[in-house]
PDB file of C-alpha atoms and ligand atoms in Angstrom:
ATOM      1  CA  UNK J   1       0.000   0.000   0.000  1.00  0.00           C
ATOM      2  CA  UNK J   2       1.212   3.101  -0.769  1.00  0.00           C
ATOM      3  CA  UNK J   3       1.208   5.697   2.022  1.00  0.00           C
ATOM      4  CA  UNK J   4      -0.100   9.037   0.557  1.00  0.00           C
ATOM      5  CA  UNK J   5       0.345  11.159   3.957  1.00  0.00           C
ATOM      6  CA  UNK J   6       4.226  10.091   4.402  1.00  0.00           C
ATOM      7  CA  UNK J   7       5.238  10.692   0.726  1.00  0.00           C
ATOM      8  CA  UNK J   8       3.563  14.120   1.154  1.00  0.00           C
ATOM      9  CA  UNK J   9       5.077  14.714   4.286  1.00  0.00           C
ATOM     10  CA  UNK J  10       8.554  14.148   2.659  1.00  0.00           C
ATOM     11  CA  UNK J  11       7.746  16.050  -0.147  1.00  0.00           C
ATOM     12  CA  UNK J  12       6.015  19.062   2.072  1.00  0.00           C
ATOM     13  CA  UNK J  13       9.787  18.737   4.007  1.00  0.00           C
ATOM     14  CA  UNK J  14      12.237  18.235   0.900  1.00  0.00           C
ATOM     15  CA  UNK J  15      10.205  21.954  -0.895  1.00  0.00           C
ATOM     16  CA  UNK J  16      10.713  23.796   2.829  1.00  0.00           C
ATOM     17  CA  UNK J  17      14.761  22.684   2.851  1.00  0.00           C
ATOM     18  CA  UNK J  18      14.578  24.117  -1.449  1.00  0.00           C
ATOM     19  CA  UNK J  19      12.672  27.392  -0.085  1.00  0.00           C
ATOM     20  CA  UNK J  20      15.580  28.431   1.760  1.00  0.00           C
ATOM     21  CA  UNK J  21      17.903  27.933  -1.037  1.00  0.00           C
ATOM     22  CA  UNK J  22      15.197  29.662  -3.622  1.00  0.00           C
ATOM     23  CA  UNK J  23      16.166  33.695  -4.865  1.00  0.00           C
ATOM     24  CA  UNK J  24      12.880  34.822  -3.154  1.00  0.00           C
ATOM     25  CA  UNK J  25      12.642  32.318  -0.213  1.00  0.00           C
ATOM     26  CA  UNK J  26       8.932  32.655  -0.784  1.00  0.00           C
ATOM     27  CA  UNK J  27       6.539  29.860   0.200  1.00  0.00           C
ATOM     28  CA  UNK J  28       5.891  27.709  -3.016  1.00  0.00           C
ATOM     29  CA  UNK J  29       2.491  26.151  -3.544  1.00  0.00           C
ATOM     30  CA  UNK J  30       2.327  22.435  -4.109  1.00  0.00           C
ATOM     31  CA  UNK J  31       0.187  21.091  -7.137  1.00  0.00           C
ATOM     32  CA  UNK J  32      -0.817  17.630  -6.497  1.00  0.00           C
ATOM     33  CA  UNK J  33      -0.580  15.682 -10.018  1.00  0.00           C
ATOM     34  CA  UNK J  34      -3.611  13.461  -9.558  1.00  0.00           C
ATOM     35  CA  UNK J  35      -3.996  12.094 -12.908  1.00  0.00           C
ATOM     36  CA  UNK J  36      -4.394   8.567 -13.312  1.00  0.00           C
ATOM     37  CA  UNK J  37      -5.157   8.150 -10.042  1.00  0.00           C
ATOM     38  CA  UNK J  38      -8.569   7.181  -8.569  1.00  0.00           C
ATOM     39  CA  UNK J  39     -10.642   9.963  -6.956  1.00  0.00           C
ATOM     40  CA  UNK J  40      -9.662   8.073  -3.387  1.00  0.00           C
ATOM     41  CA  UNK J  41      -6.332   9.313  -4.059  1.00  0.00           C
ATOM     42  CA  UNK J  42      -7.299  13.128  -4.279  1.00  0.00           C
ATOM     43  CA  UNK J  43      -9.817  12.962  -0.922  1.00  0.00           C
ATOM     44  CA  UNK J  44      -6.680  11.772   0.543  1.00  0.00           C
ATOM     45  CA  UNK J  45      -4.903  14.427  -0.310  1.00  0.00           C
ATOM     46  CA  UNK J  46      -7.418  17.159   0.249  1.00  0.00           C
ATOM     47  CA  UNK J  47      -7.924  15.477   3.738  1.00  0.00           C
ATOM     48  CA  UNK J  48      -4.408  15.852   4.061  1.00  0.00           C
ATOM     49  CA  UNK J  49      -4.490  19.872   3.338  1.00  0.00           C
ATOM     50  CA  UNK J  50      -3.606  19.766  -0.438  1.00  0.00           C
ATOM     51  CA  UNK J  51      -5.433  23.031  -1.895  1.00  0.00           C
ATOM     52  CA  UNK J  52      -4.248  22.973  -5.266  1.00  0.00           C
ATOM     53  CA  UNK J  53      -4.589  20.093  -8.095  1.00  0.00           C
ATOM     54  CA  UNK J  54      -3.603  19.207 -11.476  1.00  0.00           C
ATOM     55  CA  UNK J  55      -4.789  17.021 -14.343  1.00  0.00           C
ATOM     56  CA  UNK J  56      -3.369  16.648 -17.718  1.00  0.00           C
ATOM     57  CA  UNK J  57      -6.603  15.140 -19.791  1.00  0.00           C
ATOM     58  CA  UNK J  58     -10.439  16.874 -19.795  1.00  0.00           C
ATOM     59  CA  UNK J  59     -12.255  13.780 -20.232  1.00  0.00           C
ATOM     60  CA  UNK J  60     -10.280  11.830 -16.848  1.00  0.00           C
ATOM     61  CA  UNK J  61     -11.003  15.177 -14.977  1.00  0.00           C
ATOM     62  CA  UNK J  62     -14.263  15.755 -15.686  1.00  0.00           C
ATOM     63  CA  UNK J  63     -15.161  12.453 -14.808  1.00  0.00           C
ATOM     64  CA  UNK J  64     -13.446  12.656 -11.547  1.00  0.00           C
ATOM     65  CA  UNK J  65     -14.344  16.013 -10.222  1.00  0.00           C
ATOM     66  CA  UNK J  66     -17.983  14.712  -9.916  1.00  0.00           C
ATOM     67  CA  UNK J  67     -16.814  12.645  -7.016  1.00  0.00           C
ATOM     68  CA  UNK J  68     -15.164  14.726  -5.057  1.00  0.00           C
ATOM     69  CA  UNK J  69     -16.000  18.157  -3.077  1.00  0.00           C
ATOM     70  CA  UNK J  70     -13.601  20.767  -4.576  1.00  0.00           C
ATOM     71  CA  UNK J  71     -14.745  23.900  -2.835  1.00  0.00           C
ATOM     72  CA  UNK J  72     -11.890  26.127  -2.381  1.00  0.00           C
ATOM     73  CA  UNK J  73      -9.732  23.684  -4.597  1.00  0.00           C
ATOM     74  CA  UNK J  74      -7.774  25.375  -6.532  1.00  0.00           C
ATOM     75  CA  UNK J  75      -7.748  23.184 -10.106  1.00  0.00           C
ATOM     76  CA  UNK J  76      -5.116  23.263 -12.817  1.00  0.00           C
ATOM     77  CA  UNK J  77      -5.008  21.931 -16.005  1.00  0.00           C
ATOM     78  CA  UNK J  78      -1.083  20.479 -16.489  1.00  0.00           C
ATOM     79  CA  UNK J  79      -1.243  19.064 -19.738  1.00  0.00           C
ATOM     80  CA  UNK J  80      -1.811  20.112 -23.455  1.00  0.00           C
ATOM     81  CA  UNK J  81      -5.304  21.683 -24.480  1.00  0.00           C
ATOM     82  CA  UNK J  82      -6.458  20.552 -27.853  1.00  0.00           C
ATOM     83  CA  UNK J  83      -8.681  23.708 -29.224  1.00  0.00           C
ATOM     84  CA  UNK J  84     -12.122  21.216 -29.645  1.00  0.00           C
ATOM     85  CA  UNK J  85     -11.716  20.659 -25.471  1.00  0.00           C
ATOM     86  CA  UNK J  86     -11.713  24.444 -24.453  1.00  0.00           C
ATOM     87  CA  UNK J  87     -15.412  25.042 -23.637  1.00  0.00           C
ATOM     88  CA  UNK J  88     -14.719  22.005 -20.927  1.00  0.00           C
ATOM     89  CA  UNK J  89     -11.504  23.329 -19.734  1.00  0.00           C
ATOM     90  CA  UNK J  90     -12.739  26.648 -19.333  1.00  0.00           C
ATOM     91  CA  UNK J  91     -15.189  25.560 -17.549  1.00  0.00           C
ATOM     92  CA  UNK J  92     -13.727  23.013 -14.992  1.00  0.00           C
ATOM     93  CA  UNK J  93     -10.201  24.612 -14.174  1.00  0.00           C
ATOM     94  CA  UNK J  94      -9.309  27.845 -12.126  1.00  0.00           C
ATOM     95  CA  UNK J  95      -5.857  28.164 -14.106  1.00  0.00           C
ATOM     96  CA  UNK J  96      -4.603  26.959 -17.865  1.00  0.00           C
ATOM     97  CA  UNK J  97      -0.991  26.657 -17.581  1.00  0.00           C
ATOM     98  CA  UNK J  98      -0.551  24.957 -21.138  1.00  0.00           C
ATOM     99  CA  UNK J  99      -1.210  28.308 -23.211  1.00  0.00           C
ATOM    100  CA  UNK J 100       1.334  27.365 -26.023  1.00  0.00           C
ATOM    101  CA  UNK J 101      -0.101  29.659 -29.365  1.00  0.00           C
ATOM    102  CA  UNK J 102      -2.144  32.366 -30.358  1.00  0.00           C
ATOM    103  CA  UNK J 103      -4.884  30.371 -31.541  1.00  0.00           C
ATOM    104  CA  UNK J 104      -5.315  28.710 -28.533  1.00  0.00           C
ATOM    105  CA  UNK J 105      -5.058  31.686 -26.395  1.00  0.00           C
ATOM    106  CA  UNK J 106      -7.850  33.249 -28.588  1.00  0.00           C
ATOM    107  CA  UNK J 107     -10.484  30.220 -28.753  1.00  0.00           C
ATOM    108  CA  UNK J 108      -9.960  30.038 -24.216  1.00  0.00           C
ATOM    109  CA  UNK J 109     -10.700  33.796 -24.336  1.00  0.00           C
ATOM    110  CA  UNK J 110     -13.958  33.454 -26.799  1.00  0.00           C
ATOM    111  CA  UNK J 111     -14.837  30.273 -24.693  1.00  0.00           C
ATOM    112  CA  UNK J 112     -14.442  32.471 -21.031  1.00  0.00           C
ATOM    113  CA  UNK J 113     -16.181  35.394 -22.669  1.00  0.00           C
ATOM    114  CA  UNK J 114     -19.544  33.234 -23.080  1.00  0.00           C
ATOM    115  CA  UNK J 115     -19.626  32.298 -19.656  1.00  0.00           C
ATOM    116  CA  UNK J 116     -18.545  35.868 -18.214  1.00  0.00           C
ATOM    117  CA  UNK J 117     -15.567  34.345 -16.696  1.00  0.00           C
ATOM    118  CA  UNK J 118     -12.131  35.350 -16.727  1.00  0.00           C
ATOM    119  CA  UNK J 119      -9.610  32.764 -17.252  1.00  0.00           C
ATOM    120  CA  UNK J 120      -6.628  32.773 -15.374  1.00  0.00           C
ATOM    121  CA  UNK J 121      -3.316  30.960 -17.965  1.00  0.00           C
ATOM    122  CA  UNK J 122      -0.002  30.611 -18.202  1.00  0.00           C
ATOM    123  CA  UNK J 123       1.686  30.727 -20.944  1.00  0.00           C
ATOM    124  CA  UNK J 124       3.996  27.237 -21.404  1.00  0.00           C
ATOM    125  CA  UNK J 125       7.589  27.476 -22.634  1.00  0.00           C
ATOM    126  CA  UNK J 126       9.521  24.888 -24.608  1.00  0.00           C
ATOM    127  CA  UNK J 127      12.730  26.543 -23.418  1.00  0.00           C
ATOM    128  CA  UNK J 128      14.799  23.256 -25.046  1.00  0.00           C
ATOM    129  CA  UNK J 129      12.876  23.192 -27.966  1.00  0.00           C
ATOM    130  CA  UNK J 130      12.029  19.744 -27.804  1.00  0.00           C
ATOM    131  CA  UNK J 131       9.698  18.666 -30.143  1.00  0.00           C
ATOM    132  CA  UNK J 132       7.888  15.937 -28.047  1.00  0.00           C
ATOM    133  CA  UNK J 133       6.865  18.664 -25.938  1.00  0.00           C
ATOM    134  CA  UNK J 134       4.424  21.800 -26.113  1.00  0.00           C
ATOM    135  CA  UNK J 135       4.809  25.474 -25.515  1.00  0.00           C
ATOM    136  CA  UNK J 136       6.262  28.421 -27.753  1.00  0.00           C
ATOM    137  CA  UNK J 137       9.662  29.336 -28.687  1.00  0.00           C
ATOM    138  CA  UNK J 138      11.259  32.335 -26.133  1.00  0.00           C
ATOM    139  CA  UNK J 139      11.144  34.058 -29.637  1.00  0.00           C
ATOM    140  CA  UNK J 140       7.288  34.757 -29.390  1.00  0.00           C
ATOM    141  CA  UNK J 141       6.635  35.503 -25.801  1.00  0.00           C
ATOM    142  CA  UNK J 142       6.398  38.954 -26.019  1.00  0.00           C
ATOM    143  CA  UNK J 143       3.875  38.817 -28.756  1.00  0.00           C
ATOM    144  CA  UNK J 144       1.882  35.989 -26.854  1.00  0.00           C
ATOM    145  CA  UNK J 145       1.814  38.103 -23.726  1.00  0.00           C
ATOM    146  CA  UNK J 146       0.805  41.220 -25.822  1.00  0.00           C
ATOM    147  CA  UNK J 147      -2.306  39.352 -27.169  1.00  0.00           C
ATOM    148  CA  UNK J 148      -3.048  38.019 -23.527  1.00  0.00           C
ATOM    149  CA  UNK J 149      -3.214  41.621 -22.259  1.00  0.00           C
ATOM    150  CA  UNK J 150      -6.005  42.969 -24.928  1.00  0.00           C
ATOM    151  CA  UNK J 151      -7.925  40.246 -24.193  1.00  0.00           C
ATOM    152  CA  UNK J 152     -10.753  40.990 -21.420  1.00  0.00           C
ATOM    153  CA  UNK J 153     -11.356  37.816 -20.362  1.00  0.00           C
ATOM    154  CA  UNK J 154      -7.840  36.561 -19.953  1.00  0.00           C
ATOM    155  CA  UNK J 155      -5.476  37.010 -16.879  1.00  0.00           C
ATOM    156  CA  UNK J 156      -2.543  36.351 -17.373  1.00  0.00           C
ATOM    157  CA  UNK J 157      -0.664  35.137 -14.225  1.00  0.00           C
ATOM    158  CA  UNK J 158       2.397  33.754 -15.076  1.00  0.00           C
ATOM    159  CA  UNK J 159       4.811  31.138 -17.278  1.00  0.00           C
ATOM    160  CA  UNK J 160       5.450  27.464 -17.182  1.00  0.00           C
ATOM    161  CA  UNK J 161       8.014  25.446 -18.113  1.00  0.00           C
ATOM    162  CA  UNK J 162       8.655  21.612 -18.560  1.00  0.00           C
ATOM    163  CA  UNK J 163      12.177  20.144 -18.027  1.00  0.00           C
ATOM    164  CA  UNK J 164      13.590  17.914 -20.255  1.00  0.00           C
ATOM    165  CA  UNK J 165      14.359  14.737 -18.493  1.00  0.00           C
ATOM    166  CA  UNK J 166      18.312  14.779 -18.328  1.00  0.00           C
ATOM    167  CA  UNK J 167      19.971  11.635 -16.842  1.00  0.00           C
ATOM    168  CA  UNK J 168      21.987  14.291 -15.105  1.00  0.00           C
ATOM    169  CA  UNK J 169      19.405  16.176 -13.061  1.00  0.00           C
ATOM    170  CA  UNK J 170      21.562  19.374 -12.324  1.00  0.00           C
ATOM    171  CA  UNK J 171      21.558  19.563 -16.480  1.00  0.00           C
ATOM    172  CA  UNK J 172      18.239  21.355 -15.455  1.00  0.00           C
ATOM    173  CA  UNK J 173      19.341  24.048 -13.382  1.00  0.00           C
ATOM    174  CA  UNK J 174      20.343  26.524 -16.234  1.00  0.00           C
ATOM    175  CA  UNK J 175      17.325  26.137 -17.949  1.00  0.00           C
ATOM    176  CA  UNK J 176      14.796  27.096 -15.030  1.00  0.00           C
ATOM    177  CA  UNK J 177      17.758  29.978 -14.083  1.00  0.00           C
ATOM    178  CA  UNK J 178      16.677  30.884 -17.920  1.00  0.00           C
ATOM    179  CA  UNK J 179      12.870  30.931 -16.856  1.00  0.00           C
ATOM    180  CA  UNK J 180      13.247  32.764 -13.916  1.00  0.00           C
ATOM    181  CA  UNK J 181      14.930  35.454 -15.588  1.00  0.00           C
ATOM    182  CA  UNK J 182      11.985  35.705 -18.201  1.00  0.00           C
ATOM    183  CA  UNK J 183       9.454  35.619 -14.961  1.00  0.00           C
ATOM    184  CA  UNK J 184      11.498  38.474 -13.639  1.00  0.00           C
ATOM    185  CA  UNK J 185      11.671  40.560 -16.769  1.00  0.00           C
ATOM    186  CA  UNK J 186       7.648  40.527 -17.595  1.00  0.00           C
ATOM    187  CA  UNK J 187       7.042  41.150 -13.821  1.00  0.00           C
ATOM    188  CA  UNK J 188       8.698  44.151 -13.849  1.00  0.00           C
ATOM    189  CA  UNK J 189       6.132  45.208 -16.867  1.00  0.00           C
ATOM    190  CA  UNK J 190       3.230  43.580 -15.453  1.00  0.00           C
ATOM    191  CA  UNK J 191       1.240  42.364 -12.262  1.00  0.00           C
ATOM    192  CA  UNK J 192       2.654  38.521 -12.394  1.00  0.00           C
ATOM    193  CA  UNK J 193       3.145  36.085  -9.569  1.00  0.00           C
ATOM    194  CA  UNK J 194       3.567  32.406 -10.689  1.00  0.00           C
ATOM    195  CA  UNK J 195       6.514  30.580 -12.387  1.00  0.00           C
ATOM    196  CA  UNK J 196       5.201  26.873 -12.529  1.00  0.00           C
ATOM    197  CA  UNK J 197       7.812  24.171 -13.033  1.00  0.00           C
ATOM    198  CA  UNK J 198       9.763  21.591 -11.127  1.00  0.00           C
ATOM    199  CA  UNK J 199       7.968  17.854 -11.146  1.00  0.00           C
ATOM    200  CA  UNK J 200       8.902  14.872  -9.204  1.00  0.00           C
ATOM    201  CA  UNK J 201      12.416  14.272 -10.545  1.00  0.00           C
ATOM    202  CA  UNK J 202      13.519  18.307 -10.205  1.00  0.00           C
ATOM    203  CA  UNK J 203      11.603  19.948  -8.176  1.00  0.00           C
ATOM    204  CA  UNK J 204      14.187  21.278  -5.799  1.00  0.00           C
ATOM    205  CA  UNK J 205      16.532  22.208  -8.677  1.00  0.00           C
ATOM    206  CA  UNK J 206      12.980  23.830 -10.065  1.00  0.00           C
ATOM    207  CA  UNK J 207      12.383  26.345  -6.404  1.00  0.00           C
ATOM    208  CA  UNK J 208      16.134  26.899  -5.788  1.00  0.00           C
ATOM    209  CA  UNK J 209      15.879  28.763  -8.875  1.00  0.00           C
ATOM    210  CA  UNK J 210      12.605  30.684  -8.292  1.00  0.00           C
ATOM    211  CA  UNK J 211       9.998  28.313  -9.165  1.00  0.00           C
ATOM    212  CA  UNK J 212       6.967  29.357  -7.323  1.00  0.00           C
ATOM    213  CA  UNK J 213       4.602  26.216  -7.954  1.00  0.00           C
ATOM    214  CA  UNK J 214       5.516  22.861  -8.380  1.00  0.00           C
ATOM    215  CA  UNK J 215       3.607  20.231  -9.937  1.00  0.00           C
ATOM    216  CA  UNK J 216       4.567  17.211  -8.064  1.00  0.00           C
ATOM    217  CA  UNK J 217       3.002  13.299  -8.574  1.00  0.00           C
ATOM    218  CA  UNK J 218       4.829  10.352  -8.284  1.00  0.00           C
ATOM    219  CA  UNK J 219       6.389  11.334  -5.117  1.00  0.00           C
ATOM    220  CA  UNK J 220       3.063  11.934  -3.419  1.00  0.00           C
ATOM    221  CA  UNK J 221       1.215   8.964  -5.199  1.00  0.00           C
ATOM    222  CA  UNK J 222       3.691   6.491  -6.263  1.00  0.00           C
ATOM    223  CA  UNK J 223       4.000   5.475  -9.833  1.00  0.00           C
ATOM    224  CA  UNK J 224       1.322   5.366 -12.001  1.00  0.00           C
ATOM    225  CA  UNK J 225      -0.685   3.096 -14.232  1.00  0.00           C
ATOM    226  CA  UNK J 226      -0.499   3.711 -18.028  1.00  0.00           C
ATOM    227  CA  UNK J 227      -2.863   1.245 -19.673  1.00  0.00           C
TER     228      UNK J 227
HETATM  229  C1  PLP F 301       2.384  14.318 -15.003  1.00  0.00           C
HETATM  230  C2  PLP F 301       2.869  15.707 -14.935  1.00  0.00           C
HETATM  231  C3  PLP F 301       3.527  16.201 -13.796  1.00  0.00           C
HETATM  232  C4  PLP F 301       3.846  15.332 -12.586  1.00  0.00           C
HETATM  233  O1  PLP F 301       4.882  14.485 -12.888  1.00  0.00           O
HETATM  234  P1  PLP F 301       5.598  13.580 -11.762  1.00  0.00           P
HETATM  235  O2  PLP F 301       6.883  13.220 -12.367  1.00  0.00           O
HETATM  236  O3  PLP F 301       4.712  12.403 -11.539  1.00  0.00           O
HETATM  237  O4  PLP F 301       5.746  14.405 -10.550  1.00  0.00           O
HETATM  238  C5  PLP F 301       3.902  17.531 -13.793  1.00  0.00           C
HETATM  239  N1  PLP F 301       3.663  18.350 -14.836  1.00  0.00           N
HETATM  240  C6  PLP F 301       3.045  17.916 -15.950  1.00  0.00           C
HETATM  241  C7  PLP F 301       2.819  18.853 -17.063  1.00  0.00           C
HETATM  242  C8  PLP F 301       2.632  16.586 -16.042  1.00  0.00           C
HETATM  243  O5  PLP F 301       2.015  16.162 -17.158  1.00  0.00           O
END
């Protein structure tokens, strides 16, 4: 059996020990990754004080949200947003962080518009330009974050980034550095406050280096199960 409240103990105790080490020292919120686990595995958490969750797919979260009491829940959609699924996202998460072109960014803001909601985002970042994973080129930011700001029913809140998986963890470190100083540059423009990266395997690289939410799983609910 796995035991969800030590794992998140250990985690809760490995991001303090990071915080100290972090540019800002700031508290950093903890986004528990519940995909492809049960809805068990979430009350557990949420029993356990988590406030913020993430899920990658609309269909899995959708489906699982109706089991559970998310009042005050703060809920994040982690993983890519295919244009046909924004009417559901929009309408089951609190904060986009997989913003990753134009088009997208314009079909949320139509989608939040006809609910009179505004959508919080981020706006994802394939700093390594990997092409097995989403988010713009550091080349179009500025436009992206231009667009963001004349649209009423967008707020944007912040950037997020997903490390490639280097055998050599510390292979990492320059490339949230990198993020952090983009973070820092817009802020100084613009009212921004979160920097989301840093996942099981580097998240303490990910807040010694400003990250201000991590999006943790496997080290809260063990390994999962890809059918
Ligand atoms: C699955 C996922 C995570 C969590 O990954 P773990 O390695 O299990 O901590 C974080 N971010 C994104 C975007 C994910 O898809």
């Amino acid at each position: 059996m796995i035991d969800i409240a030590k794992n998140l103990e250990d985690v809760r105790n490995r991001i303090e020990k990071a915080q100290q080490k972090s540019p800002t020292k700031n508290p950093v919120t903890l986004i528990a990754v519940t995909k492809n686990h049960p809805p068990e595995f979430v009350k557990t958490a949420l029993n356990l004080g988590i406030k913020d969750i993430g899920e990658n797919r609309i269909q899995e979260a959708q489906e699982k949200f109706q089991h559970l009491n998310l009042d005050g829940i703060q809920k994040h959609l982690i993983g890519h947003l295919q244009t046909n699924k924004v009417n559901r996202a929009v309408e089951l998460f609190d904060l986009i962080h997989s913003i990753d072109s134009e088009h997208l960014l314009r079909a949320v803001a139509r989608s939040a518009e006809k609910i009179d909601k505004i959508q919080d985002i981020l706006i994802q970042i394939n700093l390594a330009h990997e092409e097995s994973k989403s988010g713009i080129d550091l080349d179009s930011l500025d436009s992206l974050v231009e667009i963001s700001q004349e649209l009423p029913s967008i707020r944007l809140r912040g950037l997020m980034f997903i490390a490639p998986n280097f055998e050599d963890v510390e292979n990492t470190r320059p490339l949230f550095r990198e993020m952090f100083s983009q973070f820092r540059r817009l802020r100084d423009k613009m009212n921004l406050e979160i920097l989301s990266m840093g996942m099981t395997h580097d998240f303490e690289i990910a807040i010694e280096e400003g990250a201000t939410h991590v999006r943790i799983g496997t080290a809260i609910f063990g390994v999962r199960n890809y059918e």
